Coordinates of N, CA and C in Angstrom, one line a residue:
Chain A
X193 N 93.8 -10.1 197.9 CA 92.6 -9.7 197.3 C 91.8 -9.5 196.3
X194 N 90.9 -9.2 195.9 CA 89.8 -8.6 194.8 C 90.4 -7.9 194.1
X195 N 90.1 -8.0 192.7 CA 90.9 -7.4 191.4 C 89.8 -6.6 190.7
X196 N 90.6 -5.2 190.5 CA 89.5 -4.2 189.9 C 90.1 -3.6 188.6
X197 N 89.6 -3.6 187.9 CA 90.5 -3.4 186.6 C 90.4 -2.2 186.1
X198 N 90.4 -0.9 185.0 CA 89.9 0.4 184.7 C 91.1 0.3 183.4
X199 N 90.3 0.8 182.6 CA 90.6 1.0 181.1 C 89.9 2.0 180.5
X200 N 91.1 3.4 179.7 CA 92.4 3.2 179.4 C 93.0 3.5 180.7
X201 N 93.9 3.2 180.8 CA 95.4 3.7 181.8 C 95.4 5.0 181.8
X202 N 95.6 5.3 180.5 CA 95.8 6.8 179.8 C 94.9 7.4 179.0
X203 N 94.4 8.6 179.1 CA 93.9 9.0 177.5 C 94.0 10.4 177.8
X204 N 94.7 11.0 176.4 CA 94.6 12.1 175.7 C 93.7 12.7 174.8
X205 N 92.6 14.0 175.3 CA 91.8 14.0 174.2 C 91.5 15.2 173.8
X206 N 91.2 15.7 173.0 CA 90.7 17.3 172.5 C 89.6 17.9 173.4
X207 N 89.6 19.0 173.5 CA 88.9 19.7 174.7 C 87.4 19.6 173.5
X208 N 86.5 19.4 174.0 CA 85.0 19.2 173.6 C 84.5 17.5 173.4
X209 N 85.7 16.7 173.6 CA 85.3 15.3 173.2 C 84.6 14.7 174.3
X210 N 84.2 13.5 174.5 CA 83.8 12.7 175.1 C 85.0 11.5 175.7
X211 N 85.1 11.3 176.7 CA 86.3 9.8 177.1 C 85.2 9.1 178.2
X212 N 85.5 8.0 177.5 CA 84.6 6.7 178.3 C 85.5 5.7 179.2
X213 N 85.7 5.7 180.6 CA 86.6 4.8 181.3 C 85.6 3.9 181.8
X214 N 86.3 2.7 181.9 CA 85.6 1.2 182.2 C 86.3 0.7 183.9
X215 N 85.5 0.6 184.4 CA 85.9 -0.4 185.5 C 85.2 -2.0 185.6
X216 N 86.1 -2.4 186.0 CA 85.9 -4.4 185.9 C 85.9 -4.1 187.5
X217 N 84.9 -5.1 187.9 CA 85.7 -6.3 188.9 C 85.8 -7.5 188.6
X218 N 86.9 -8.0 188.4 CA 87.3 -9.3 187.4 C 87.1 -10.6 188.3
X219 N 87.0 -10.5 189.2 CA 86.7 -11.9 190.2 C 85.5 -12.3 191.8
X220 N 84.9 -11.4 191.3 CA 83.4 -10.9 192.2 C 82.5 -10.0 192.0
X221 N 81.6 -10.2 192.1 CA 80.3 -8.9 191.8 C 80.4 -8.0 192.5
X222 N 79.9 -6.7 192.0 CA 79.9 -5.9 192.9 C 78.7 -5.0 192.5
X223 N 77.9 -4.7 193.5 CA 76.8 -4.5 193.7 C 77.0 -2.9 194.1
X224 N 77.8 -2.5 194.4 CA 78.1 -0.9 194.4 C 79.3 -0.7 193.7
X225 N 79.8 0.2 193.1 CA 80.6 0.7 192.5 C 81.2 2.4 193.0
X226 N 82.2 2.8 192.8 CA 82.2 3.9 193.1 C 83.3 4.9 192.4
X227 N 83.1 6.0 191.8 CA 84.3 6.9 191.1 C 84.6 8.0 191.8
X228 N 86.1 8.1 192.0 CA 86.5 9.3 192.5 C 87.4 10.2 191.7
X229 N 87.9 11.2 192.0 CA 88.8 11.9 191.1 C 89.8 11.9 192.1
X230 N 90.9 12.5 191.6 CA 92.2 13.0 192.5 C 93.0 13.8 191.9
X231 N 93.0 15.3 192.3 CA 94.1 16.3 191.7 C 95.3 16.1 192.2
X232 N 96.2 16.5 191.8 CA 97.8 16.2 192.3 C 98.1 16.8 193.7
X233 N 98.3 16.1 194.6 CA 99.0 16.6 196.1 C 97.4 16.8 196.8
X234 N 96.4 16.1 196.2 CA 95.1 16.2 197.0 C 94.6 15.0 197.3
X235 N 93.2 14.7 198.0 CA 93.0 13.4 198.4 C 91.9 13.1 197.2
X236 N 91.3 12.1 197.3 CA 90.7 11.2 196.4 C 88.9 11.9 196.8
X237 N 89.0 12.6 195.9 CA 87.0 13.1 196.4 C 86.4 12.3 195.3
X238 N 85.1 12.0 196.3 CA 84.4 11.0 195.7 C 83.4 11.8 194.6
X239 N 83.1 11.1 194.0 CA 82.5 11.8 192.6 C 80.9 11.5 192.4
X240 N 80.8 10.1 192.9 CA 79.2 9.7 192.8 C 79.5 8.0 193.0
X241 N 78.4 7.5 193.7 CA 78.0 6.1 194.3 C 77.3 5.4 193.0
X242 N 77.5 4.7 192.3 CA 76.9 3.7 191.3 C 76.5 2.4 192.3
X243 N 75.0 2.3 191.9 CA 74.4 0.7 192.1 C 74.1 0.5 191.0
X244 N 74.3 -1.3 191.0 CA 73.4 -1.8 189.5 C 72.3 -1.7 189.4
X245 N 72.2 -1.7 188.7 CA 70.7 -1.1 187.8 C 69.8 -0.2 188.6
X246 N 70.6 0.9 188.9 CA 69.5 2.2 189.4 C 70.5 3.2 189.1
X247 N 70.4 4.8 189.0 CA 70.6 5.6 189.0 C 71.8 6.0 190.0
X248 N 73.1 6.5 189.4 CA 74.0 6.7 190.3 C 73.7 7.9 191.3
X249 N 74.2 8.2 192.4 CA 74.0 9.2 193.2 C 75.4 10.1 193.2
X250 N 75.0 11.4 192.9 CA 76.2 12.0 192.8 C 76.5 12.9 194.0
X251 N 77.7 13.1 194.4 CA 78.1 14.0 195.2 C 78.1 15.8 194.9
X252 N 77.7 16.6 196.1 CA 77.4 17.9 195.8 C 78.4 18.1 195.0
X253 N 78.2 19.1 193.9 CA 79.2 20.2 192.9 C 79.3 18.9 192.0
X254 N 79.1 17.9 191.6 CA 79.5 17.0 190.8 C 78.2 16.5 189.7
X255 N 78.4 17.3 188.2 CA 77.3 17.7 187.3 C 77.4 16.2 186.4
X256 N 76.0 16.1 187.3 CA 75.3 14.7 186.5 C 75.3 14.2 184.5
X257 N 75.3 15.6 184.5 CA 74.7 15.5 182.9 C 76.2 15.5 182.6
X258 N 77.4 16.1 183.0 CA 78.8 15.9 182.4 C 79.7 14.4 182.8
X259 N 79.2 13.9 183.5 CA 80.1 12.4 184.3 C 79.2 11.6 184.4
X260 N 78.4 11.0 182.9 CA 77.5 9.7 183.3 C 78.3 8.9 183.7
X261 N 77.1 8.0 184.4 CA 77.8 6.7 184.8 C 76.5 5.9 184.6
X262 N 76.9 4.8 184.1 CA 76.4 3.6 184.3 C 76.6 2.0 184.5
X263 N 76.2 1.7 185.5 CA 76.3 0.1 185.8 C 75.2 -0.7 185.8
X264 N 75.5 -1.1 184.4 CA 74.6 -2.1 184.1 C 74.7 -3.6 184.2
X265 N 76.2 -3.7 184.9 CA 76.0 -5.1 185.1 C 76.8 -5.2 186.3
X266 N 76.9 -6.5 187.3 CA 77.5 -6.7 188.3 C 79.0 -6.4 188.5
X267 N 79.7 -6.4 187.2 CA 81.1 -6.3 187.2 C 81.5 -5.3 186.0
X268 N 80.2 -4.4 186.0 CA 81.3 -3.2 185.1 C 79.9 -2.2 185.1
X269 N 81.3 -1.2 185.5 CA 80.6 0.0 185.6 C 81.1 1.5 184.8
X270 N 80.8 2.3 184.1 CA 81.4 3.4 183.3 C 81.4 4.5 183.6
X271 N 82.4 5.6 183.4 CA 82.0 7.0 183.6 C 82.7 7.8 181.9
X272 N 81.3 8.3 181.8 CA 81.5 9.0 180.5 C 81.9 10.7 180.9
X273 N 82.9 10.9 180.4 CA 83.5 12.9 180.7 C 82.8 13.2 179.6
X274 N 81.9 13.8 179.1 CA 80.9 14.4 178.2 C 81.8 15.8 177.7
X275 N 82.0 16.3 176.6 CA 82.6 17.8 176.5 C 83.4 17.8 177.3
X276 N 84.6 16.9 177.2 CA 85.5 17.2 178.1 C 86.5 18.9 178.0
X277 N 86.6 19.7 179.1 CA 87.6 20.5 178.9 C 89.0 20.3 179.6
X278 N 89.8 21.1 179.5 CA 91.2 21.4 180.8 C 91.2 21.3 181.9
X279 N 90.1 21.5 182.4 CA 89.9 21.6 183.7 C 89.5 20.4 184.3
X280 N 88.8 19.4 183.4 CA 88.9 18.0 183.8 C 89.7 17.3 183.5
X281 N 91.0 17.5 183.2 CA 92.1 17.0 183.8 C 92.3 16.4 184.9
X282 N 92.8 15.4 185.1 CA 92.5 14.6 186.3 C 93.1 13.2 186.6
X283 N 93.1 12.6 187.4 CA 93.1 11.3 187.5 C 92.0 10.8 188.3
X284 N 91.5 9.6 187.7 CA 90.0 9.2 188.2 C 90.1 7.8 188.2
X285 N 89.9 7.5 189.9 CA 90.0 5.9 190.0 C 88.3 5.3 190.2
X286 N 88.2 4.3 190.2 CA 87.2 3.7 190.8 C 87.6 2.5 191.8
X287 N 86.5 2.0 192.6 CA 86.7 1.2 193.6 C 85.0 0.3 193.4
X288 N 84.9 -1.0 193.9 CA 84.5 -1.9 193.9 C 83.8 -2.7 195.0
X289 N 82.8 -2.8 195.6 CA 82.8 -3.3 196.8 C 81.9 -4.8 196.7
X290 N 82.9 -5.1 197.7 CA 82.4 -6.9 197.5 C 81.6 -7.5 198.5
X291 N 81.7 -6.6 199.7 CA 80.5 -7.2 200.7 C 80.0 -5.8 201.4
X292 N 79.4 -5.6 202.8 CA 79.0 -4.9 203.5 C 80.2 -4.1 203.9
X293 N 80.7 -4.6 204.3 CA 82.1 -3.9 205.3 C 82.9 -3.1 204.3
X294 N 83.3 -1.9 205.1 CA 84.2 -0.9 203.9 C 85.4 -1.6 203.1
X295 N 86.0 -2.4 204.3 CA 87.5 -3.6 204.0 C 87.0 -4.1 202.8
X296 N 85.8 -4.1 202.1 CA 86.0 -4.6 201.1 C 85.5 -3.9 199.5
X297 N 86.4 -2.6 199.8 CA 85.9 -1.8 198.7 C 87.6 -2.1 198.0
X298 N 87.4 -2.3 196.6 CA 88.4 -2.4 196.0 C 89.0 -1.6 195.3
X299 N 90.3 -0.8 194.9 CA 90.4 0.1 194.2 C 91.2 -0.4 192.9
X300 N 90.4 0.3 191.9 CA 91.2 0.2 190.3 C 92.6 1.2 190.3
X301 N 93.4 0.7 189.0 CA 94.7 1.3 189.3 C 94.4 3.0 188.8
X302 N 93.2 3.1 188.3 CA 93.4 4.5 187.9 C 93.7 4.7 186.7
X303 N 92.8 6.1 185.9 CA 92.8 6.6 184.7 C 93.2 7.9 184.6
X304 N 94.7 8.0 184.1 CA 95.0 9.5 183.7 C 94.2 10.1 182.5
X305 N 93.6 11.4 182.6 CA 92.9 12.1 181.5 C 93.3 13.2 181.4
X306 N 94.2 13.2 180.1 CA 94.7 15.2 179.9 C 93.8 15.8 178.8
X307 N 92.8 16.5 178.9 CA 92.3 17.0 177.8 C 93.1 18.4 177.4
X308 N 93.6 18.3 175.8 CA 94.3 19.8 175.4 C 93.5 20.7 175.1
Chain B
X186 N 85.4 22.1 202.0 CA 85.8 21.8 203.6 C 86.2 20.6 204.0
X187 N 87.9 20.1 204.1 CA 88.2 19.0 204.4 C 88.3 18.3 205.7
X188 N 87.0 17.3 205.7 CA 86.8 16.7 206.9 C 87.9 15.6 207.5
X189 N 88.7 15.2 206.3 CA 90.1 14.5 207.1 C 91.2 14.8 206.5
X190 N 92.0 15.5 207.2 CA 93.3 15.7 206.9 C 94.5 15.0 207.4
X191 N 95.4 15.0 206.3 CA 96.9 14.3 206.9 C 97.7 15.5 206.5
X192 N 98.1 16.3 207.5 CA 98.8 17.7 207.3 C 100.1 17.8 206.7
X193 N 101.4 16.3 207.2 CA 102.5 16.0 206.9 C 102.4 15.5 205.3
X194 N 102.7 16.1 204.2 CA 102.8 15.5 203.0 C 103.9 14.4 202.6
X195 N 104.6 14.6 203.4 CA 105.6 13.6 203.3 C 106.2 13.4 204.1
X196 N 107.0 12.2 204.4 CA 107.6 11.3 205.9 C 109.0 10.4 205.1
X197 N 110.4 10.9 205.7 CA 111.1 10.3 205.5 C 111.8 9.6 206.8
X198 N 112.1 8.2 207.0 CA 112.1 7.2 207.8 C 113.5 6.3 207.5
X199 N 114.6 6.0 208.2 CA 115.6 5.2 208.3 C 114.8 3.6 208.3
X200 N 115.2 3.0 207.5 CA 115.1 1.8 207.6 C 115.0 0.9 209.3
X201 N 114.0 0.3 209.6 CA 114.3 -0.2 211.0 C 113.7 0.7 212.2
X202 N 113.6 1.9 212.0 CA 112.9 2.9 212.7 C 111.1 2.8 212.6
X203 N 110.7 3.3 213.9 CA 109.5 3.6 213.7 C 109.0 4.2 212.5
X204 N 107.8 4.1 211.8 CA 107.1 5.3 210.8 C 105.6 5.7 211.6
X205 N 105.4 7.5 211.9 CA 104.3 7.3 212.5 C 103.7 8.4 211.4
X206 N 102.2 8.0 211.0 CA 101.7 9.1 209.9 C 100.4 9.4 210.8
X207 N 100.1 10.7 210.5 CA 99.3 11.1 211.6 C 98.1 11.7 210.6
X208 N 96.5 11.6 211.1 CA 95.1 12.1 210.8 C 94.6 12.3 211.8
X209 N 93.8 13.9 211.3 CA 93.2 14.1 211.8 C 91.5 14.3 210.9
X210 N 90.7 14.3 211.7 CA 89.2 14.7 211.1 C 88.8 15.2 212.2
X211 N 87.2 16.1 211.5 CA 86.5 17.0 212.1 C 85.1 16.8 212.1
X212 N 84.8 15.5 211.7 CA 83.6 15.1 211.9 C 82.9 14.3 213.1
X213 N 82.7 14.3 214.0 CA 82.5 13.6 215.0 C 81.2 12.3 214.8
X214 N 80.8 12.4 213.2 CA 80.2 11.4 213.1 C 80.5 10.0 212.7
X215 N 81.7 10.2 212.3 CA 82.8 9.6 212.0 C 82.5 8.2 213.3
X216 N 82.9 7.0 212.5 CA 82.9 5.9 213.7 C 83.8 4.5 213.3
X217 N 84.3 5.2 211.6 CA 85.2 3.4 211.5 C 86.6 4.4 210.4
X218 N 87.6 4.2 210.8 CA 88.6 4.9 210.0 C 89.4 3.7 209.5
X219 N 90.5 4.0 208.1 CA 90.8 3.1 207.5 C 92.3 3.5 206.9
X220 N 93.2 2.9 207.0 CA 94.6 3.2 206.2 C 94.5 2.3 205.0
X221 N 94.7 3.1 203.8 CA 95.3 2.5 203.0 C 96.7 2.7 202.3
X222 N 97.6 1.8 201.7 CA 98.3 2.2 201.0 C 98.5 2.5 199.3
X223 N 99.3 3.0 198.6 CA 98.9 3.6 197.4 C 100.9 3.5 196.7
X224 N 100.8 2.4 195.7 CA 102.3 2.9 195.0 C 101.5 3.6 193.9
X225 N 103.1 3.8 193.1 CA 102.6 4.8 191.8 C 101.8 3.8 191.1
X226 N 100.8 4.3 190.1 CA 99.9 3.6 189.2 C 99.3 2.3 189.3
X227 N 99.0 2.4 190.7 CA 98.3 1.5 191.2 C 97.0 2.2 191.7
X228 N 96.0 1.3 192.7 CA 94.7 2.3 193.3 C 95.4 1.9 194.6
X229 N 94.6 2.2 195.6 CA 95.2 2.0 196.9 C 94.6 1.0 197.3
X230 N 95.2 0.2 198.3 CA 94.9 -0.7 198.8 C 94.3 -0.9 200.6
X231 N 93.7 -1.9 200.9 CA 93.7 -1.4 202.5 C 94.7 -2.4 203.2
X232 N 95.1 -1.3 204.6 CA 96.0 -1.5 205.2 C 95.4 -2.2 206.7
X233 N 94.7 -1.5 207.3 CA 94.2 -1.7 208.5 C 93.1 -0.8 208.8
X234 N 92.0 -1.3 210.0 CA 91.2 -0.3 210.3 C 91.0 -0.4 211.7
X235 N 89.9 0.6 212.0 CA 89.6 0.5 213.5 C 88.2 1.3 213.6
X236 N 87.3 0.7 214.5 CA 86.0 1.1 215.0 C 86.1 2.2 216.1
X237 N 85.3 3.1 215.5 CA 85.2 4.1 217.1 C 85.4 3.7 218.7
X238 N 84.5 2.2 218.6 CA 84.6 1.7 219.6 C 85.9 1.3 220.6
X239 N 87.1 1.5 219.8 CA 88.4 0.6 220.3 C 89.1 1.9 219.7
X240 N 90.9 2.0 220.6 CA 91.4 3.2 220.5 C 92.6 2.5 219.8
X241 N 92.8 1.0 219.9 CA 94.0 0.9 219.2 C 93.6 -0.8 218.3
X242 N 94.2 -1.2 217.2 CA 94.4 -2.1 216.4 C 95.8 -2.7 216.0
X243 N 95.8 -3.8 216.1 CA 97.7 -4.1 215.6 C 97.4 -5.3 214.9
X244 N 98.3 -5.4 213.6 CA 97.9 -6.1 212.8 C 99.3 -6.4 212.2
X245 N 100.4 -7.6 212.7 CA 101.6 -7.3 212.4 C 102.7 -6.3 212.7
X246 N 103.2 -5.9 211.5 CA 103.9 -4.4 212.2 C 103.2 -3.0 211.8
X247 N 102.2 -3.4 211.6 CA 101.2 -2.1 211.7 C 100.2 -1.7 213.0
X248 N 100.1 -1.0 213.1 CA 98.8 -0.5 214.6 C 98.5 1.1 214.0
X249 N 97.2 0.5 214.2 CA 96.2 2.1 214.4 C 96.0 2.6 215.7
X250 N 96.2 3.7 215.9 CA 95.5 3.9 217.4 C 94.7 5.2 216.9
X251 N 93.4 5.4 218.3 CA 92.2 6.7 217.8 C 91.9 6.9 218.8
X252 N 92.2 8.6 218.8 CA 91.9 9.0 220.0 C 90.8 10.3 219.5
X253 N 89.3 9.6 220.0 CA 88.3 10.4 220.0 C 88.2 11.3 220.1
X254 N 88.8 11.9 221.6 CA 88.6 13.2 222.0 C 89.3 14.2 221.0
X255 N 90.4 13.6 220.8 CA 91.1 14.9 219.8 C 91.1 14.7 218.3
X256 N 90.2 13.5 218.0 CA 89.8 13.4 216.5 C 91.1 12.9 215.8
X257 N 91.7 12.2 216.2 CA 93.1 12.2 215.8 C 93.5 10.4 215.6
X258 N 93.6 10.0 214.6 CA 94.4 8.9 214.7 C 95.8 8.9 214.0
X259 N 96.5 7.8 214.2 CA 97.8 7.4 213.6 C 98.2 6.2 213.1
X260 N 99.1 5.9 212.4 CA 99.1 4.5 211.6 C 101.0 4.4 212.3
X261 N 101.1 3.4 213.1 CA 102.4 3.4 213.4 C 103.0 2.0 212.7
X262 N 104.1 1.9 211.9 CA 104.8 0.8 211.3 C 106.1 0.6 211.9
X263 N 106.4 -0.4 212.4 CA 107.4 -0.9 213.2 C 107.7 -2.2 212.9
X264 N 109.3 -2.8 212.5 CA 110.4 -2.0 212.0 C 109.5 -1.3 210.6
X265 N 110.0 -0.6 210.1 CA 110.0 0.2 209.1 C 110.4 -0.6 207.7
X266 N 110.4 -0.9 206.6 CA 111.3 -2.0 205.7 C 111.4 -0.7 204.3
X267 N 112.2 -1.0 203.6 CA 112.3 -0.1 202.0 C 110.4 -0.6 201.3
X268 N 110.2 -1.6 201.5 CA 109.0 -2.0 200.9 C 107.5 -1.3 201.5
X269 N 107.6 -0.2 202.7 CA 107.0 0.4 202.4 C 106.6 1.8 202.5
X270 N 107.8 2.2 201.6 CA 107.8 3.2 200.8 C 106.5 3.6 200.0
X271 N 105.6 4.4 199.8 CA 104.5 4.6 199.4 C 103.6 6.0 199.8
X272 N 102.2 5.9 199.0 CA 101.7 7.0 199.5 C 100.5 6.4 200.7
X273 N 100.5 6.7 201.7 CA 99.5 6.4 202.7 C 98.2 7.4 202.7
X274 N 97.0 6.5 202.8 CA 95.8 7.4 202.7 C 95.1 7.3 204.3
X275 N 94.4 7.9 204.9 CA 93.4 7.6 205.8 C 92.0 8.0 205.4
X276 N 91.2 7.2 205.6 CA 89.7 7.3 205.1 C 89.0 7.4 206.2
X277 N 87.8 8.0 206.7 CA 86.9 7.7 207.6 C 85.6 7.4 206.7
X278 N 84.3 6.7 207.7 CA 83.1 6.7 207.2 C 82.2 6.5 208.1
X279 N 80.9 7.1 208.1 CA 79.8 7.1 209.3 C 79.3 6.5 209.2
X280 N 78.2 6.1 210.4 CA 77.9 4.9 210.8 C 76.8 4.4 209.4
X281 N 76.6 3.4 208.9 CA 75.9 2.9 207.8 C 75.9 3.6 206.7
X282 N 77.3 4.5 206.4 CA 77.6 5.4 205.4 C 78.6 4.3 204.2
X283 N 77.9 4.5 202.8 CA 78.5 3.9 202.1 C 80.0 4.0 201.7
X284 N 80.1 5.8 201.4 CA 81.5 6.1 200.8 C 82.3 6.5 201.9
X285 N 83.7 6.5 201.6 CA 84.4 7.0 202.6 C 85.0 8.3 201.9
X286 N 85.4 8.7 203.1 CA 85.8 10.1 202.7 C 87.4 10.4 203.3
X287 N 88.4 10.3 202.2 CA 90.0 10.5 202.4 C 90.7 11.8 202.9
X288 N 91.8 11.6 203.5 CA 92.5 12.5 203.0 C 93.6 12.7 202.4
X289 N 94.8 13.7 202.6 CA 95.5 14.2 201.2 C 96.5 13.1 200.8
X290 N 96.9 12.3 201.8 CA 97.6 11.0 201.3 C 98.8 11.6 202.1
X291 N 100.0 11.1 202.7 CA 101.3 11.0 203.3 C 102.5 10.1 203.0
X292 N 103.3 10.8 201.5 CA 104.3 10.1 200.8 C 105.7 9.6 202.1
X293 N 105.4 8.5 202.3 CA 106.3 7.8 203.4 C 107.7 7.1 202.2
X294 N 108.7 8.0 202.7 CA 110.1 7.1 202.1 C 110.9 6.6 203.6
X295 N 111.4 5.5 202.6 CA 112.2 4.7 203.7 C 113.3 4.3 203.3
X296 N 114.3 5.0 203.8 CA 115.6 5.3 203.7 C 116.6 4.1 204.0
X297 N 117.2 3.7 203.3 CA 118.0 2.1 203.5 C 119.1 2.4 204.3

């Protein structure tokens, strides 16, 4: 299947700082990318849907000013957690869709964020 | 409100036997269902899917069953192999919807 990478895989930061996570589709162009968050023993919760060249669509309850999403190219989307707090500590995972079918949604390996 | 539920957080099965993972949903607008497999430190990978117009889809050792009236689907793996040990997520989407709604996952352990 297609490959999606995320960087960094692990990040520890101090409370109040901002953290940027990159999501890249390595061997295909993705017009749509998704950002999820997963708390321990819970499901992957969709945070936002990002379409290349347009503003992201955020799910209810997700603060768009806190979780900044940029999808500037067909192979790169970034998620910036601004002014991170300990409650933002979580596993952030992105996916990129290569086609119109749901099966073509490929997931990155995830980024574990720990805010001290 | 958890629209997709996997009520068993873990399941342990003997190698060679059948593994049955269950998933329930509440939203009647869901019409497409998928199962993903996830290893530690990796993203979920697509396993098998089923449309609401079917009640069964089979792919090798994997079969997904859909009971629309009960809003229930299950994944059968037979025979189970040690490499099947992973976390399995079911996911659902509505007609024309881009997004997927995931269950909490079930950790499957296959014992030799």
